Coordinates of N, CA and C in Angstrom, one line a residue:
X1 N 106.8 194.0 139.9 CA 105.8 193.3 139.6 C 106.7 191.9 139.5
X2 N 108.0 192.3 139.5 CA 109.0 191.4 139.3 C 109.2 191.2 140.6
X3 N 109.4 191.5 141.7 CA 109.3 191.3 143.1 C 108.1 190.4 143.6
X4 N 107.4 190.7 143.0 CA 106.3 190.1 143.4 C 106.5 188.6 143.3
X5 N 107.1 188.6 141.9 CA 107.1 186.5 141.3 C 108.6 186.2 141.2
X6 N 109.1 186.7 142.2 CA 111.0 186.6 142.4 C 111.2 185.1 143.1
X7 N 109.4 184.4 143.0 CA 110.1 182.8 143.5 C 109.8 182.0 142.2
X8 N 109.5 182.6 141.0 CA 109.4 181.7 139.7 C 110.9 181.4 139.4
X9 N 110.9 180.1 139.1 CA 112.1 179.6 138.6 C 112.4 180.2 136.9
X10 N 114.1 180.4 136.7 CA 114.1 181.1 135.6 C 113.7 180.0 134.2
X11 N 113.7 180.3 133.0 CA 112.6 179.7 132.0 C 111.3 179.1 132.2
X12 N 110.8 179.7 132.9 CA 108.9 179.7 133.1 C 108.5 179.5 132.2
X13 N 109.0 179.6 130.9 CA 108.1 179.7 129.7 C 107.9 178.4 129.7
X14 N 108.8 178.1 129.8 CA 109.3 176.6 129.3 C 108.5 175.0 130.6
X15 N 108.2 175.4 131.7 CA 107.3 175.3 132.2 C 106.0 175.1 132.1
X16 N 105.8 176.2 131.8 CA 104.2 176.3 131.2 C 104.1 175.7 129.8
X17 N 105.0 175.3 129.0 CA 104.5 174.8 128.0 C 104.1 172.9 128.7
X18 N 105.5 172.7 129.3 CA 105.3 171.1 129.9 C 104.2 171.3 130.2
X19 N 103.8 171.9 131.0 CA 102.2 171.6 132.2 C 101.1 171.8 131.3
X20 N 100.9 172.2 129.9 CA 100.0 172.1 129.1 C 100.0 170.7 128.2
X21 N 101.3 170.5 128.0 CA 101.1 169.3 127.3 C 100.9 168.0 128.1
X22 N 101.7 168.4 129.3 CA 101.4 167.0 130.6 C 100.0 166.9 130.9
X23 N 99.4 168.1 131.5 CA 97.7 168.0 131.8 C 96.5 167.8 130.9
X24 N 97.1 167.5 129.1 CA 96.4 167.5 128.5 C 96.3 166.0 128.1
X25 N 97.9 165.3 128.4 CA 98.3 163.8 128.4 C 97.1 163.3 129.4
X26 N 97.2 163.7 130.4 CA 96.9 163.2 132.0 C 94.9 163.0 131.7
X27 N 94.6 164.1 131.3 CA 92.7 164.2 131.2 C 92.8 162.9 129.9
X28 N 93.2 162.8 128.8 CA 93.2 162.3 127.8 C 93.5 160.9 128.3
X29 N 94.7 160.5 129.0 CA 94.5 159.0 128.9 C 94.9 158.7 130.1
X30 N 94.2 159.7 131.4 CA 94.1 159.1 132.9 C 95.5 159.2 133.4
X31 N 96.5 159.1 132.9 CA 97.9 159.2 133.5 C 98.7 159.7 132.7
X32 N 100.3 159.8 133.1 CA 101.2 160.2 132.0 C 101.7 161.8 132.5
X33 N 101.3 162.4 133.8 CA 101.6 163.8 133.1 C 102.9 163.7 133.9
X34 N 102.9 162.6 134.9 CA 104.4 163.0 135.9 C 105.4 162.3 134.8
X35 N 104.9 161.1 134.1 CA 106.4 160.5 133.1 C 106.5 161.6 131.7
X36 N 105.7 162.8 131.5 CA 106.3 163.9 130.3 C 107.0 164.4 131.6
X37 N 106.6 165.2 132.4 CA 107.2 166.6 133.1 C 108.3 166.4 134.2
X38 N 108.0 165.0 134.8 CA 109.2 164.7 135.4 C 110.9 164.8 134.8
X39 N 110.7 163.8 133.8 CA 112.0 163.9 133.2 C 112.5 165.0 132.6
X40 N 111.4 165.9 132.3 CA 112.1 167.1 131.6 C 112.5 168.3 132.6
X41 N 111.6 168.3 133.3 CA 111.7 169.5 134.4 C 113.0 169.0 135.5
X42 N 113.6 167.6 135.6 CA 114.6 167.1 136.3 C 115.7 167.5 136.0
X43 N 115.4 167.4 134.0 CA 116.8 168.0 133.4 C 117.3 169.6 133.1
X44 N 116.1 169.9 133.3 CA 116.4 171.9 133.8 C 116.5 172.2 135.5
X45 N 115.7 171.5 135.8 CA 116.0 171.8 137.3 C 116.5 170.6 138.1
X46 N 115.6 169.9 138.9 CA 116.2 169.1 139.6 C 114.9 167.7 140.1
X47 N 115.5 166.6 140.5 CA 114.6 165.8 140.6 C 113.4 166.0 141.7
X48 N 113.9 166.6 142.5 CA 113.0 166.7 144.0 C 112.3 167.8 143.4
X49 N 112.4 169.3 142.5 CA 111.6 170.0 142.2 C 110.5 169.9 141.2
X50 N 111.3 168.9 140.3 CA 110.3 168.1 139.6 C 109.2 167.3 140.3
X51 N 109.5 166.5 141.0 CA 108.5 165.8 141.5 C 107.4 166.4 142.7
X52 N 108.4 167.3 143.4 CA 107.3 168.1 144.3 C 106.5 169.0 143.6
X53 N 106.7 169.5 142.0 CA 106.0 170.8 141.1 C 104.8 169.8 141.0
X54 N 105.3 168.8 140.2 CA 104.2 167.9 139.8 C 102.9 167.5 141.0
X55 N 103.4 167.0 141.9 CA 102.3 166.8 143.0 C 101.5 168.0 142.6
X56 N 102.0 169.2 143.3 CA 101.0 170.3 143.7 C 100.5 170.8 142.6
X57 N 100.6 170.9 141.3 CA 99.6 170.9 140.4 C 98.3 170.1 140.0
X58 N 98.9 168.7 140.8 CA 98.0 167.7 140.2 C 97.0 167.3 141.5
X59 N 97.3 168.4 142.4 CA 96.1 168.4 143.6 C 94.6 169.0 142.8
X60 N 94.5 169.9 142.3 CA 93.2 170.2 141.9 C 92.9 169.1 140.7
X61 N 93.8 168.7 140.3 CA 92.9 168.0 138.5 C 92.9 166.6 139.8
X62 N 93.4 166.5 140.5 CA 93.1 165.3 141.1 C 91.5 164.9 141.5
X63 N 91.4 166.2 141.8 CA 90.0 166.0 142.7 C 88.6 166.0 141.4
X64 N 89.2 166.5 140.4 CA 88.6 166.6 139.2 C 88.5 165.3 138.7
X65 N 89.1 165.0 138.5 CA 89.8 163.6 137.9 C 89.1 162.4 138.6
X66 N 88.7 162.5 139.9 CA 88.7 161.3 140.4 C 87.0 161.1 140.9
X67 N 86.2 162.6 140.6 CA 84.9 162.1 140.7 C 84.7 161.7 138.6
X68 N 85.1 162.0 137.8 CA 85.0 161.5 136.7 C 85.1 160.0 136.7
X69 N 86.1 159.4 136.9 CA 86.8 158.3 137.1 C 86.0 157.3 138.2
X70 N 85.7 157.7 139.3 CA 84.4 157.1 140.5 C 83.4 156.4 139.2
X71 N 82.7 157.2 138.9 CA 81.8 156.5 138.5 C 81.8 155.4 137.4
X72 N 82.8 155.1 136.7 CA 82.9 153.8 136.3 C 84.1 152.7 136.3
X73 N 85.0 153.2 137.5 CA 85.6 152.3 137.6 C 85.2 151.3 138.7
X74 N 86.0 150.3 138.9 CA 85.7 149.2 139.9 C 86.9 148.9 141.2
X75 N 85.8 149.6 142.1 CA 86.2 150.1 142.9 C 86.8 149.1 144.0
X76 N 86.1 148.0 143.6 CA 86.4 146.5 144.9 C 87.5 146.3 144.2
X77 N 87.7 145.7 142.5 CA 88.7 145.1 142.1 C 90.6 145.9 142.8
X78 N 90.3 147.4 142.3 CA 91.6 147.9 142.2 C 91.9 148.6 144.0
X79 N 91.2 148.6 144.8 CA 91.4 148.6 146.1 C 92.8 148.0 146.6
X80 N 93.1 146.8 146.1 CA 94.1 146.4 147.4 C 95.6 146.6 146.4
X81 N 95.7 147.0 145.1 CA 96.3 147.7 144.2 C 97.0 149.3 144.9
X82 N 95.8 149.9 145.4 CA 95.5 151.4 145.5 C 96.6 151.3 147.3
X83 N 95.8 150.1 147.8 CA 96.4 151.0 149.7 C 97.7 150.5 149.4
X84 N 98.4 149.5 148.8 CA 99.7 148.4 148.8 C 100.3 149.8 148.2
X85 N 100.2 150.7 147.0 CA 101.2 151.5 146.4 C 101.1 152.7 147.5
X86 N 100.2 152.9 148.1 CA 99.7 154.0 148.8 C 100.7 153.7 149.9
X87 N 100.6 152.8 150.7 CA 102.0 152.0 151.7 C 103.3 152.1 151.4
X88 N 103.7 151.9 150.1 CA 104.8 151.8 149.9 C 106.0 152.6 149.5
X89 N 105.0 154.0 148.8 CA 105.5 155.3 148.2 C 106.7 155.7 149.3
X90 N 106.4 155.8 150.4 CA 106.9 156.5 151.7 C 108.8 155.4 151.3
X91 N 108.8 154.1 151.9 CA 110.3 154.0 151.4 C 110.5 154.5 150.1
X92 N 110.2 154.2 149.0 CA 111.0 154.6 147.9 C 111.4 155.7 148.3
X93 N 110.8 156.8 148.9 CA 111.1 158.4 149.3 C 112.5 158.6 149.5
X94 N 112.6 157.4 150.8 CA 114.0 157.2 151.3 C 115.0 157.2 150.4
X95 N 114.8 156.8 149.8 CA 116.0 156.2 148.3 C 116.3 157.7 147.8
X96 N 114.7 158.2 147.5 CA 115.1 159.9 147.1 C 115.9 160.5 147.3
X97 N 115.8 160.9 148.7 CA 116.4 161.8 149.6 C 117.8 161.5 150.1
X98 N 118.2 159.8 149.8 CA 119.4 159.1 149.8 C 120.9 159.4 149.2
X99 N 120.1 159.5 147.6 CA 121.2 159.4 146.3 C 121.2 160.3 145.9
X100 N 122.4 160.3 145.0 CA 122.9 161.8 144.1 C 121.7 162.0 143.0
X101 N 121.3 162.9 143.0 CA 120.3 163.1 142.0 C 121.0 162.7 140.4
X102 N 121.8 162.2 140.0 CA 122.3 162.1 138.7 C 121.5 160.6 138.6
X103 N 122.1 159.8 139.6 CA 121.6 158.1 139.8 C 120.2 158.2 139.6
X104 N 119.5 159.4 140.2 CA 117.7 159.2 140.0 C 117.6 159.7 138.7
X105 N 118.4 160.3 138.0 CA 117.9 160.5 136.7 C 117.8 159.3 135.8
X106 N 118.9 158.5 135.8 CA 119.2 157.5 135.2 C 118.6 156.5 135.4
X107 N 118.0 156.4 136.5 CA 116.9 155.5 137.0 C 115.3 155.7 136.2
X108 N 115.3 156.8 136.4 CA 113.8 157.8 135.4 C 113.9 157.2 134.3
X109 N 114.8 157.2 133.7 CA 115.1 156.6 132.2 C 115.4 155.3 132.4
X110 N 115.9 154.5 132.5 CA 115.7 153.0 132.7 C 114.6 152.4 133.0
X111 N 114.0 152.8 133.9 CA 112.5 152.6 134.7 C 111.3 152.7 133.0
X112 N 111.9 154.0 132.8 CA 111.0 154.1 131.5 C 110.6 153.6 130.2
X113 N 112.2 153.4 129.9 CA 112.1 152.5 128.8 C 111.9 151.1 128.6
X114 N 111.8 150.4 130.3 CA 111.9 149.1 130.2 C 110.4 149.0 130.0
X115 N 109.4 149.9 130.4 CA 108.2 149.8 130.3 C 107.5 150.2 129.5
X116 N 107.9 151.1 128.6 CA 108.1 151.5 127.2 C 108.3 150.0 126.1
X117 N 109.2 149.2 126.4 CA 109.2 148.1 125.1 C 109.0 147.1 125.5
X118 N 108.1 146.9 126.9 CA 106.8 146.0 127.3 C 106.0 146.4 126.9
X119 N 105.4 147.5 127.5 CA 103.7 147.8 126.7 C 104.0 148.0 125.1
X120 N 105.0 148.9 124.4 CA 104.9 149.0 122.9 C 105.2 147.5 122.2
X121 N 105.6 146.5 123.0 CA 105.8 145.3 122.3 C 104.5 144.6 122.0
X122 N 103.3 144.5 122.6 CA 101.8 144.1 122.8 C 102.1 143.3 123.8
X123 N 103.2 143.4 124.9 CA 103.3 142.9 125.9 C 101.8 142.9 127.3
X124 N 101.3 141.7 127.3 CA 100.2 141.9 128.6 C 100.7 140.8 129.1
X125 N 100.1 140.7 130.6 CA 100.0 139.9 131.7 C 99.1 138.4 131.3
X126 N 100.0 137.6 130.9 CA 99.2 136.3 130.7 C 98.4 135.8 131.5
X127 N 98.7 135.8 132.6 CA 98.1 135.2 133.7 C 96.6 136.0 134.3
X128 N 95.4 135.6 134.9 CA 94.6 135.9 135.0 C 95.0 137.5 136.3
X129 N 94.3 138.5 136.1 CA 94.5 139.4 137.0 C 93.8 139.0 138.6
X130 N 94.8 138.7 139.3 CA 94.2 138.3 140.8 C 94.6 139.4 141.4
X131 N 93.8 139.5 143.0 CA 94.4 140.4 143.6 C 96.0 140.4 143.9
X132 N 96.7 138.9 144.2 CA 98.1 139.4 144.1 C 98.6 139.8 143.6
X133 N 98.0 139.8 142.0 CA 98.8 140.4 140.5 C 99.0 141.8 140.9
X134 N 97.4 142.3 141.3 CA 97.2 143.7 141.5 C 97.9 144.4 142.6
X135 N 98.1 143.7 144.1 CA 99.0 144.2 145.0 C 100.4 144.0 144.3
X136 N 101.1 143.3 144.0 CA 102.6 143.6 143.4 C 102.6 144.7 142.4
X137 N 101.8 144.9 141.4 CA 101.9 146.4 140.9 C 101.6 147.1 141.6
X138 N 100.6 147.4 142.6 CA 100.5 148.4 143.6 C 102.1 149.1 144.5
X139 N 102.9 147.3 144.9 CA 103.8 147.7 145.6 C 104.9 148.2 144.6
X140 N 105.2 147.6 143.4 CA 106.2 148.2 142.5 C 105.5 149.9 142.4
X141 N 104.7 150.3 141.9 CA 104.6 151.7 141.6 C 104.4 152.3 142.8
X142 N 104.0 152.0 143.8 CA 104.7 152.6 144.9 C 106.2 152.9 145.2
X143 N 106.9 152.1 144.8 CA 108.5 152.2 144.7 C 108.7 153.7 144.3
X144 N 108.1 153.1 143.0 CA 109.4 154.0 141.8 C 108.5 155.8 142.1
X145 N 107.4 155.5 142.2 CA 106.5 157.2 142.5 C 107.5 157.4 143.7
X146 N 107.7 156.9 144.5 CA 108.5 157.6 145.9 C 109.7 158.1 145.7
X147 N 110.7 156.9 144.4 CA 112.2 157.2 144.5 C 112.0 158.1 143.2
X148 N 111.5 158.0 142.1 CA 111.0 158.9 140.8 C 110.3 159.5 140.2
X149 N 109.1 159.7 141.1 CA 108.1 160.1 140.7 C 107.4 159.8 139.3
X150 N 107.9 158.7 139.0 CA 107.2 158.0 137.6 C 106.3 156.8 138.5
X151 N 105.4 156.7 139.3 CA 105.0 155.4 139.6 C 103.9 154.8 138.4
X152 N 103.7 155.3 137.5 CA 102.3 155.1 136.5 C 102.7 153.7 135.9
X153 N 103.7 153.7 135.3 CA 103.9 152.5 134.2 C 103.7 150.8 134.7
X154 N 103.8 150.8 136.1 CA 103.6 149.6 136.7 C 102.2 149.1 137.1
X155 N 101.4 150.2 137.2 CA 100.2 150.0 137.8 C 99.1 149.8 136.2
X156 N 99.4 150.6 135.3 CA 99.2 151.0 134.2 C 99.3 149.5 133.1
X157 N 100.5 149.0 133.0 CA 100.7 148.1 132.5 C 99.4 146.3 133.0
X158 N 99.6 146.7 134.6 CA 98.5 145.6 135.2 C 97.1 146.1 134.3
X159 N 96.6 146.9 134.8 CA 95.6 147.6 134.5 C 95.0 147.4 132.9
X160 N 96.0 147.6 132.5 CA 95.9 147.5 130.4 C 96.0 146.4 130.2
X161 N 96.3 145.5 131.0 CA 96.2 143.6 130.7 C 94.7 143.2 131.1
X162 N 93.9 143.5 132.1 CA 93.0 143.3 132.4 C 91.5 143.0 131.0
X163 N 90.9 142.5 131.1 CA 90.0 142.5 129.8 C 88.6 143.6 130.2
X164 N 89.4 144.9 130.2 CA 88.2 146.0 130.6 C 87.9 146.5 129.3
X165 N 86.8 147.7 129.2 CA 87.0 148.2 128.6 C 87.6 149.3 128.4
X166 N 87.7 150.0 127.5 CA 88.5 151.2 127.8 C 88.2 152.6 128.4
X167 N 86.5 152.6 128.4 CA 86.4 153.7 129.7 C 86.9 153.1 130.8
X168 N 86.6 151.3 131.5 CA 86.4 151.5 132.4 C 88.4 151.4 133.0
X169 N 89.0 150.8 132.1 CA 90.6 151.0 132.2 C 90.6 152.9 132.5
X170 N 90.4 153.1 132.0 CA 90.9 154.6 132.1 C 90.1 155.3 133.7
X171 N 89.1 154.5 133.6 CA 88.5 155.5 134.7 C 89.1 154.7 136.3
X172 N 90.0 153.6 136.5 CA 90.4 152.5 137.5 C 91.5 153.2 137.5
X173 N 92.4 154.0 135.8 CA 93.8 154.5 136.3 C 93.6 156.0 137.2
X174 N 92.1 156.5 136.5 CA 92.3 157.6 137.3 C 92.3 157.7 138.7
X175 N 91.3 156.6 139.0 CA 90.9 156.9 140.7 C 92.5 156.4 141.0
X176 N 93.0 155.3 140.8 CA 94.6 155.0 141.5 C 95.5 156.1 141.3
X177 N 95.8 156.6 140.4 CA 96.2 157.9 140.3 C 96.0 158.9 141.6
X178 N 94.5 159.1 141.8 CA 94.6 160.2 142.7 C 94.9 159.4 144.1
X179 N 95.0 158.0 144.4 CA 95.5 157.6 145.6 C 97.1 157.4 145.4
X180 N 97.6 157.8 144.0 CA 98.8 158.1 144.3 C 99.5 159.4 145.0
X181 N 98.8 160.4 144.8 CA 98.9 162.0 144.4 C 98.7 161.8 146.0
X182 N 97.3 161.4 146.7 CA 97.4 161.3 148.0 C 98.7 161.4 148.7
X183 N 98.9 160.2 148.8 CA 100.2 159.2 149.6 C 101.2 160.1 148.8
X184 N 101.5 160.3 148.0 CA 102.8 161.6 147.7 C 102.8 162.6 148.5
X185 N 101.6 163.3 148.7 CA 101.4 164.5 149.3 C 102.4 164.3 151.3
X186 N 101.5 163.4 151.3 CA 101.8 162.9 152.8 C 103.2 162.5 152.8
X187 N 104.2 162.3 152.2 CA 105.1 161.3 152.0 C 106.1 162.5 151.7
X188 N 106.3 163.4 151.1 CA 107.0 164.5 151.0 C 106.9 165.3 152.0
X189 N 105.3 165.8 152.4 CA 105.6 166.7 153.5 C 106.1 166.3 154.7
X190 N 105.7 165.3 154.9 CA 106.8 164.2 155.9 C 108.2 164.3 155.9
X191 N 108.7 164.4 154.5 CA 110.6 164.3 154.5 C 111.1 165.8 153.7
X192 N 109.9 166.6 154.0 CA 110.3 168.4 154.4 C 110.7 168.6 152.8
X193 N 109.8 168.2 151.9 CA 110.4 168.5 150.9 C 109.4 169.8 150.0
X194 N 108.3 170.1 150.6 CA 107.7 171.2 150.0 C 108.7 172.7 150.4
X195 N 108.3 173.7 149.4 CA 109.4 174.5 149.8 C 108.0 176.0 149.5
X196 N 108.8 176.7 149.9 CA 107.5 178.2 149.3 C 107.8 178.2 148.1
X197 N 109.1 178.0 147.5 CA 108.7 178.4 146.2 C 108.0 177.6 145.3
X198 N 108.5 176.4 145.6 CA 107.9 175.5 144.8 C 106.2 175.7 144.8
X199 N 105.8 175.6 145.8 CA 104.5 175.4 146.4 C 103.9 176.8 145.2
X200 N 104.3 177.8 145.5 CA 104.0 179.3 145.2 C 103.9 179.1 143.3
X201 N 104.9 178.4 143.1 CA 104.7 178.3 141.4 C 103.7 177.5 141.4
X202 N 103.7 176.2 141.7 CA 102.7 175.8 141.7 C 101.0 176.0 141.6
X203 N 101.2 176.7 142.8 CA 99.9 177.5 142.9 C 99.4 178.1 141.8
X204 N 100.0 179.2 140.7 CA 100.1 179.8 140.2 C 100.0 179.2 138.9
X205 N 100.3 177.9 138.7 CA 100.5 177.3 137.2 C 99.4 176.4 137.5
X206 N 98.8 176.2 138.3 CA 97.7 174.7 138.7 C 96.7 175.2 137.7
X207 N 95.8 176.7 137.8 CA 95.1 176.3 137.1 C 94.6 176.6 135.1
X208 N 96.6 176.5 135.3 CA 96.8 175.8 133.3 C 96.5 175.1 133.0
X209 N 97.1 173.5 134.1 CA 97.3 172.5 133.9 C 95.9 172.3 134.1
X210 N 94.8 172.1 135.4 CA 93.7 172.2 135.3 C 93.0 172.2 133.9
X211 N 92.8 173.0 133.6 CA 92.4 173.4 131.7 C 92.9 172.5 131.0
X212 N 94.0 172.8 131.1 CA 94.5 171.6 130.0 C 94.4 170.1 130.1
X213 N 93.6 169.8 131.2 CA 93.3 168.3 131.5 C 92.1 168.4 130.9
X214 N 91.3 169.4 131.4 CA 89.8 169.6 131.2 C 89.9 169.0 129.3
X215 N 90.4 170.0 129.0 CA 90.5 169.7 127.5 C 90.6 167.9 126.9
X216 N 91.9 167.7 127.8 CA 92.6 166.2 127.3 C 90.8 165.1 127.5
X217 N 90.3 165.6 128.7 CA 89.1 164.8 129.3 C 87.8 165.3 128.3
X218 N 87.8 166.1 127.3 CA 87.0 166.4 126.9 C 87.2 165.6 125.3
X219 N 88.5 165.8 124.9 CA 88.6 164.9 123.8 C 88.5 163.6 123.8
X220 N 89.0 163.3 125.1 CA 88.9 161.8 125.4 C 87.4 161.3 125.0
X221 N 86.4 162.2 125.6 CA 84.3 162.2 125.7 C 84.2 162.3 124.1
X222 N 84.7 163.1 123.6 CA 84.5 163.7 122.6 C 84.2 162.4 121.1
X223 N 85.7 161.8 121.3 CA 86.3 161.1 119.9 C 87.5 160.3 120.4
X224 N 88.1 161.0 121.4 CA 89.6 160.5 121.5 C 89.4 159.4 122.5
X225 N 88.2 158.5 122.4 CA 88.0 156.6 123.1 C 88.4 156.0 122.3
X226 N 88.5 156.1 120.5 CA 88.8 155.4 119.8 C 90.0 155.3 119.7
X227 N 90.6 155.8 120.3 CA 92.6 155.7 119.8 C 93.2 155.5 121.1
X228 N 92.3 155.2 122.5 CA 93.0 155.4 123.3 C 94.0 154.4 123.9
X229 N 93.9 153.2 123.6 CA 95.2 152.3 123.9 C 96.5 152.5 122.6
X230 N 96.5 153.1 122.1 CA 97.3 153.5 120.9 C 97.9 154.7 121.5
X231 N 97.1 155.6 121.7 CA 97.6 157.0 122.5 C 98.4 156.6 123.3
X232 N 98.2 155.9 124.4 CA 98.8 155.3 125.5 C 99.9 155.2 125.1
X233 N 100.5 154.0 124.1 CA 101.7 153.3 124.0 C 102.2 154.3 123.3
X234 N 101.7 155.2 122.3 CA 102.8 156.1 121.6 C 103.4 157.2 122.7
X235 N 102.5 157.9 123.2 CA 102.7 158.8 124.6 C 104.0 158.1 125.4
X236 N 104.0 157.1 125.6 CA 105.1 156.6 126.7 C 106.5 156.2 125.7
X237 N 106.0 155.7 124.9 CA 107.3 155.7 123.8 C 107.8 157.2 123.5
X238 N 107.1 158.6 122.8 CA 107.9 159.4 123.1 C 108.4 160.1 124.0
X239 N 108.1 159.9 125.4 CA 108.5 160.0 126.4 C 109.9 159.3 126.7
X240 N 109.5 158.1 126.7 CA 111.4 157.1 127.1 C 111.9 157.5 126.3
X241 N 112.0 157.7 124.7 CA 112.7 158.3 123.8 C 113.5 159.6 124.4
X242 N 113.0 160.5 124.3 CA 113.2 161.6 124.7 C 113.8 161.3 126.3
X243 N 114.0 161.0 127.4 CA 114.1 161.2 128.4 C 115.4 160.5 128.3
X244 N 115.7 159.3 127.6 CA 117.0 158.5 127.5 C 118.0 159.5 126.4
X245 N 117.7 160.5 125.7 CA 118.5 161.3 124.7 C 118.8 162.3 125.8
X246 N 117.5 163.0 126.7 CA 118.5 163.5 128.1 C 119.3 163.3 128.7
X247 N 119.0 161.9 128.9 CA 120.2 161.3 130.3 C 121.6 161.3 129.0
X248 N 121.6 160.5 128.2 CA 123.0 161.0 127.8 C 123.6 162.4 127.4
X249 N 122.8 163.7 126.8 CA 123.1 164.9 127.0 C 123.6 165.3 127.8
X250 N 123.3 165.2 129.1 CA 123.5 165.5 130.2 C 124.6 164.9 130.7
X251 N 125.0 163.6 130.4 CA 126.1 163.0 130.9 C 127.3 163.5 130.0

């Protein structure tokens, strides 16, 4: 049996814990799994492992959450953001495969802390959220996703700055995240970053992630929607502080 699972990384129990927490966060607020999972797994393994593993386990959850989100999302409004984001991810990935991983980890922390400060301070985009703003948000998200695996904060900031209800905002985020995952899969494959061990580890872990995502979605539907925006800010804040501490410890 040990030989059969020889592809599983050391400290797999840690991966399972991170996956459970990340899945619940993804189902509850519509994003955030990468913000939690990638910094932690990058610290214990590598940025490439963290990014590829995150995308692999996202595939079944993305299919499920896309159907959940598309019912209440405003597809016409968010399409420019999604298209721009999907097209810009490969350019960020060029940076990922060309730069030392310690620099990538530092950038992960820096970008995340920046957006935590912006969102946590209550800052919102004051101007109307036009197609140009959506497109720019998608472009920045794509570059960040490709280079650090954490493309969520820019498009979440833009979408939460709109005057949508929490249900519509979450649905828009779910659909945008689906586009992000699809484009990331294509880019990771093109750059040859998928490996047999990561794919197998992701395959045996994905059911745990899907179940955790389902629990997060159920919690939102039952009572969690009352705390949606505050929970989003708290989740980002916790991850941002933890990531920054991790970078200092590793250095």
